[in-house]
Amino acid sequence: MTTVFRKKLIEVSIPLEAINVASAREKSIRHGHPSTLHLWWARRPLAACRAVLFAQLVDDPSSWPDRFPTEEAQDIERRRLHRIIEDMVPWEASNNDAILNAARWEIARSVAWGLGEEPPAKGDGKAILDYLQTKAPPVYDPFSGGGSIPLEAQRLGLRAYGSDLNPVAVLIGKALVEIPPKFAGLPPVNPKSRGEIGRGGKWNGKGAQGLSEDVRYYGQWMRDEAEKRIGHIYPKAKLPDGSEATVIAWLWARTVRSPDPSAKGAMVPLVSSFMLSTKEGKKNWVEPILDDTAQDGWRFEVKRGALTKAEEEKLKEGTIGRSNGGTCILSGASMPFSYIRDQGKTTGLGVRLMAIVAQGRQERVYLTQTDQHSVLALSAKPDWFPDGDLPNNPRNFNTPIYGLATFASLFTPRQLVALTTFSDLVAEVRAKVLIDARAAGLIEDDAPLHSGGSGAQAYADAVGTYLAFMIDRTTDRNCSICSWDSGPSGTKASTGGSARTASVRNVFARQAIPMTWDYAESNIFSESGGGILSALDWIEPVLKRPVVATGPGQIHNINASKNSFPVRPVVISTDPPYYDNIGYADLSDFFYVWLRRALLSVWPDLFRRLTTPKAEELVATPYRHGGKDQAEAFFMAGMGEALTAMHNAATDGEPLAIYYAFKQSEAAADGVTSAGWASFLQAVVDAGLAVDGTWPMRTEMASRMIGRDSNALASSIVLVCRKRAAAAATITRADFIRLLRRELPDAIDDIRKAGVGPVDMQQSVIGPGMGVFSRHAKVMEDDDHAMPVKTALSLINRVWEELENELDTAFDAETQVALAWFAAYGFDKKKSGELITLANAKNVPSSSLFSSGVFKDLRGDTALTPRDELPKDWTPATDKSLTVWECVQHTTRVLNAEDGGGAAAGRLVTEMGPKAAEARALAYRLFEIATQKGWAAEALIYNELAQEWPKLEDLASSANVRASTAAAQAELF
Ligand SMILES: C[S@@+](CC[C@H](N)C(=O)[O-])C[C@H]1O[C@@H](n2cnc3c(N)ncnc32)[C@H](O)[C@@H]1O
């Protein structure tokens, strides 16, 4: 029996532009964004996850020919569904019940129609959720990381499951997806809030707002309690007027023994920049002063005032650069990195307090360091520090080569004291919450959170978990890798309005732990960015957003390569690790070691190991696997097993969506056959999956990317796959090429219609091409070997190029001449003879090329007419010899003209009639040519035009509808 699959929207088209714009915008959302709960690397934008999940579950209208019998009817319905996606992807929509209900209803409708039932009533949000919770298939992400995909599944009302190998990721997922629904609707238990509720009556909070209030209250309690215990090692600073001020940060410089014998073994500073604040009018800097009476013959003094540009640049050079190593401030002797490494590993580097940043009444005050501050800081005695060595992975962990080789070595003694104190307070705070929760009437069950409890004990564990996250957020700004950011140089106007002020940087600006020479030690009790309470400012808003009350979710700790899904069948939507991009396990140990201290008894299974599991991690790390080839073999085998497990657990009715993070450097010479991409697709095919489509996703605006590099590719690709039919046929290479030639033209047209821009065309064509390849059991080569994916990719690319070239011959003759000219000379001026030769080859009289205005006659020379010289009053309707070339150039001109814009360009498109489709195809061709030639600005213009085209057609068709309605009305009257 053959199963009839209903095509899902994601297999036909999705509104890419809207998804990409929302994904790009989401990057700038900070407060309340789930990613701010706890750092995790390479998260997928929520907008993309939400849209992809929706389109995986909602039927394409073509699946219901009885309901949508014509192509036109299907198109209208598809556009309606696109609008639902467009409405739901913006960040602002993520908590909008009306919008989310509309989206949930569409999913419920597809599920219901598939079951031969009627969907619940549209306006009945609760009935829709109940229906989805019982009838819709659950969603599973076996590489759930920071939890974006399960979170979005939950938001769409679906049963949401995820798992990850990494305990830190699992805990983040639990904190986002699993814990909040458990305690949704509960009022806070802390005495202060209970007192307020008691006075004001009923608790009106939504979602996990009660939990969030408690996290704030007990977080403040922890801070105050810690201050009582260790506040004395965080002294206040004395301001010049004699008053006292809270310190924001102590700035330290590492030191190394000078190699110059004349320095007599003095330790000298390694400083990357002496600037403390670069703000105009508030410039502050450190000056190293040679002083025989000072320790090692030098001291630091803080200065403020005016600086010339040259002086500032000099101060920014510090005593150590990025490429040439350091310079001894005493003798000027150079200190190459090799010397500093050697010293770091043998005798160790030293430290010297450089300056103090304090919070004055109106502004930050930069002060010269004092011995009292220095001695107090260095005398802090931690009674615990995290065990463990940093990984031997110089690509991402730079400090071990300078002798900082353990986790503990990344912290100052005072930071170790503070972080240990806070970690230990988590147990105390849980005990406090437990008492309060019981007093507040929470169920008196002793079941802890990790074993499924939801009473008072579990509640205390939950609050403790978020407070451990508070410590982790603080750790990211309380470690000796955090450097001081002196802010943007210049005035607000000259820095593009940047409001950034000088502040402490966090560790993980990149997916790495770099070496820093001078660093800022935050005051954990201050109210600035490095203070513990500022961590709560990020955590609380995430919990406050009522995203949760939809339904329970589960996040497990599972190795994806093992076929051990706790639930099946499931809709697979997942974002696996990409090759060697990010060493999650190594990086996350930075947090794990502290979480373990705070939460071992709360999550005993997650924190039973000393560090995170490494051996099974699907990352191709040569240092872990004994070489590059072994690393690749490990990755491919493990990924193959994971894909097979997904295949086995997946529903038959829905396609799988697998994100693939594409790296710019992966574009090989032929654009598609990079090793990583080809190997990944090979694993997909070997796991019994057939590729159904590839959607390029961007997290940056196309224009910005292309502005930097005209070949900038999408940042990830969503592979849409189905299980390959058991009875799939075997075909030959010749069959494969024949099928590609037959199927690609329509597929390319569909991809363009879906709004894929020229930049991403090459990647997107892989979808239908691989569709042909992978729906067959095998493609046999002439020598009786099965064709590998790598060869298939080259053939797909070749056939695509042939088709594109063939398309050129379909353009009118003048356009063909213009295209050939453009490919050779762009808009440059050349001898007219060149044009005559080209025109003769196409049988076009050169006079008609001039009369049409495509070329301009420059008496002996000629050139394509530049856009700004084209006649402003041109319209397709009145052009007697309309060419596709003119259609493209004029539309571009009008689109960008001051008196033009979308509506005016849309009017031109209306008048083009059937030439409009050709014009869009020409825009893609011109982009390809401009890109190959390296004409970035010209490429950008055609990329934007091609991407705008569907909108212009929409404007054109609505203008047509308006015109015909007006005509019909005129007839009526
Ligand atoms: C690209 S990330 C997922 C990011 C996630 N989509 C998000 O938005 O936060 C890939 C994840 O795969 C996990 N991983 C690596 N090897 C694994 C394995 N063998 N089993 C399960 N998860 C694994 C990593 O810990 C990482 O969290």
mmCIF file of N, CA and C in Angstrom, residues 223 226-227 230 234 247-250 414-415 417-419 422 470-471 474-475 477-478 521-528 530-534:
data_model
loop_
_atom_site.group_PDB
_atom_site.id
_atom_site.type_symbol
_atom_site.label_atom_id
_atom_site.label_comp_id
_atom_site.label_asym_id
_atom_site.label_seq_id
_atom_site.Cartn_x
_atom_site.Cartn_y
_atom_site.Cartn_z
ATOM 1 N N ARG A 223 21.997 38.385 47.398
ATOM 2 C CA ARG A 223 22.984 39.470 47.259
ATOM 3 C C ARG A 223 23.281 40.090 48.626
ATOM 4 N N ALA A 226 25.166 37.741 50.868
ATOM 5 C CA ALA A 226 26.576 37.617 50.457
ATOM 6 C C ALA A 226 27.343 38.860 50.876
ATOM 7 N N GLU A 227 26.703 40.018 50.758
ATOM 8 C CA GLU A 227 27.405 41.255 51.113
ATOM 9 C C GLU A 227 27.767 41.250 52.604
ATOM 10 N N ILE A 230 30.874 38.799 52.689
ATOM 11 C CA ILE A 230 32.154 39.094 52.009
ATOM 12 C C ILE A 230 32.255 40.540 51.526
ATOM 13 N N TYR A 234 35.222 44.123 49.241
ATOM 14 C CA TYR A 234 34.852 45.035 48.147
ATOM 15 C C TYR A 234 34.810 46.457 48.715
ATOM 16 N N VAL A 247 32.723 51.252 44.123
ATOM 17 C CA VAL A 247 33.588 50.915 42.981
ATOM 18 C C VAL A 247 32.764 50.134 41.967
ATOM 19 N N ILE A 248 32.953 50.458 40.703
ATOM 20 C CA ILE A 248 32.313 49.675 39.627
ATOM 21 C C ILE A 248 33.248 48.553 39.214
ATOM 22 N N ALA A 249 34.521 48.900 39.066
ATOM 23 C CA ALA A 249 35.490 47.872 38.663
ATOM 24 C C ALA A 249 36.894 48.284 39.044
ATOM 25 N N TRP A 250 37.711 47.264 39.320
ATOM 26 C CA TRP A 250 39.139 47.481 39.516
ATOM 27 C C TRP A 250 39.826 47.018 38.235
ATOM 28 N N ARG A 414 39.506 37.101 44.594
ATOM 29 C CA ARG A 414 38.264 37.704 45.102
ATOM 30 C C ARG A 414 37.056 37.173 44.321
ATOM 31 N N GLN A 415 37.241 36.978 43.003
ATOM 32 C CA GLN A 415 36.128 36.435 42.208
ATOM 33 C C GLN A 415 35.802 35.011 42.654
ATOM 34 N N VAL A 417 36.221 33.781 45.641
ATOM 35 C CA VAL A 417 35.510 33.876 46.923
ATOM 36 C C VAL A 417 34.034 34.230 46.670
ATOM 37 N N ALA A 418 33.822 35.225 45.806
ATOM 38 C CA ALA A 418 32.449 35.699 45.586
ATOM 39 C C ALA A 418 31.590 34.629 44.916
ATOM 40 N N LEU A 419 32.123 34.024 43.872
ATOM 41 C CA LEU A 419 31.303 33.055 43.133
ATOM 42 C C LEU A 419 31.012 31.817 43.986
ATOM 43 N N PHE A 422 28.284 32.841 46.495
ATOM 44 C CA PHE A 422 26.958 32.860 45.852
ATOM 45 C C PHE A 422 26.478 31.445 45.536
ATOM 46 N N MET A 470 21.528 33.155 37.536
ATOM 47 C CA MET A 470 21.952 34.527 37.872
ATOM 48 C C MET A 470 23.466 34.522 38.116
ATOM 49 N N ILE A 471 23.947 33.482 38.809
ATOM 50 C CA ILE A 471 25.392 33.431 39.083
ATOM 51 C C ILE A 471 26.157 33.236 37.773
ATOM 52 N N THR A 474 26.509 36.321 35.885
ATOM 53 C CA THR A 474 27.495 37.176 36.543
ATOM 54 C C THR A 474 28.916 36.671 36.257
ATOM 55 N N THR A 475 29.063 35.345 36.222
ATOM 56 C CA THR A 475 30.387 34.772 35.963
ATOM 57 C C THR A 475 30.930 35.258 34.619
ATOM 58 N N ARG A 477 30.767 38.006 33.491
ATOM 59 C CA ARG A 477 31.357 39.348 33.647
ATOM 60 C C ARG A 477 32.239 39.457 34.884
ATOM 61 N N ASN A 478 32.484 38.334 35.517
ATOM 62 C CA ASN A 478 33.337 38.361 36.704
ATOM 63 C C ASN A 478 34.427 37.324 36.579
ATOM 64 N N GLU A 521 37.965 43.858 36.954
ATOM 65 C CA GLU A 521 37.339 43.024 37.984
ATOM 66 C C GLU A 521 36.119 43.779 38.507
ATOM 67 N N SER A 522 34.939 43.311 38.138
ATOM 68 C CA SER A 522 33.713 44.031 38.519
ATOM 69 C C SER A 522 33.482 43.966 40.016
ATOM 70 N N ASN A 523 32.780 44.950 40.507
ATOM 71 C CA ASN A 523 32.284 44.869 41.868
ATOM 72 C C ASN A 523 30.940 44.161 41.809
ATOM 73 N N ILE A 524 30.918 42.944 42.294
ATOM 74 C CA ILE A 524 29.721 42.100 42.181
ATOM 75 C C ILE A 524 28.528 42.678 42.950
ATOM 76 N N PHE A 525 28.814 43.588 43.892
ATOM 77 C CA PHE A 525 27.717 44.186 44.662
ATOM 78 C C PHE A 525 27.267 45.540 44.098
ATOM 79 N N SER A 526 27.918 45.992 43.046
ATOM 80 C CA SER A 526 27.535 47.298 42.496
ATOM 81 C C SER A 526 26.289 47.142 41.630
ATOM 82 N N GLU A 527 25.769 48.278 41.203
ATOM 83 C CA GLU A 527 24.556 48.205 40.381
ATOM 84 C C GLU A 527 24.887 48.273 38.905
ATOM 85 N N SER A 528 26.152 48.178 38.569
ATOM 86 C CA SER A 528 26.522 48.270 37.156
ATOM 87 C C SER A 528 26.436 46.890 36.506
ATOM 88 N N GLY A 530 28.433 44.543 35.836
ATOM 89 C CA GLY A 530 29.087 43.384 36.421
ATOM 90 C C GLY A 530 28.491 42.995 37.770
ATOM 91 N N GLY A 531 27.540 43.745 38.263
ATOM 92 C CA GLY A 531 26.909 43.462 39.551
ATOM 93 C C GLY A 531 25.916 42.314 39.430
ATOM 94 N N ILE A 532 25.750 41.580 40.522
ATOM 95 C CA ILE A 532 24.909 40.377 40.462
ATOM 96 C C ILE A 532 23.454 40.721 40.152
ATOM 97 N N LEU A 533 22.982 41.879 40.642
ATOM 98 C CA LEU A 533 21.575 42.190 40.415
ATOM 99 C C LEU A 533 21.272 42.497 38.959
ATOM 100 N N SER A 534 22.301 42.949 38.240
ATOM 101 C CA SER A 534 22.016 43.246 36.828
ATOM 102 C C SER A 534 21.717 41.948 36.083
#
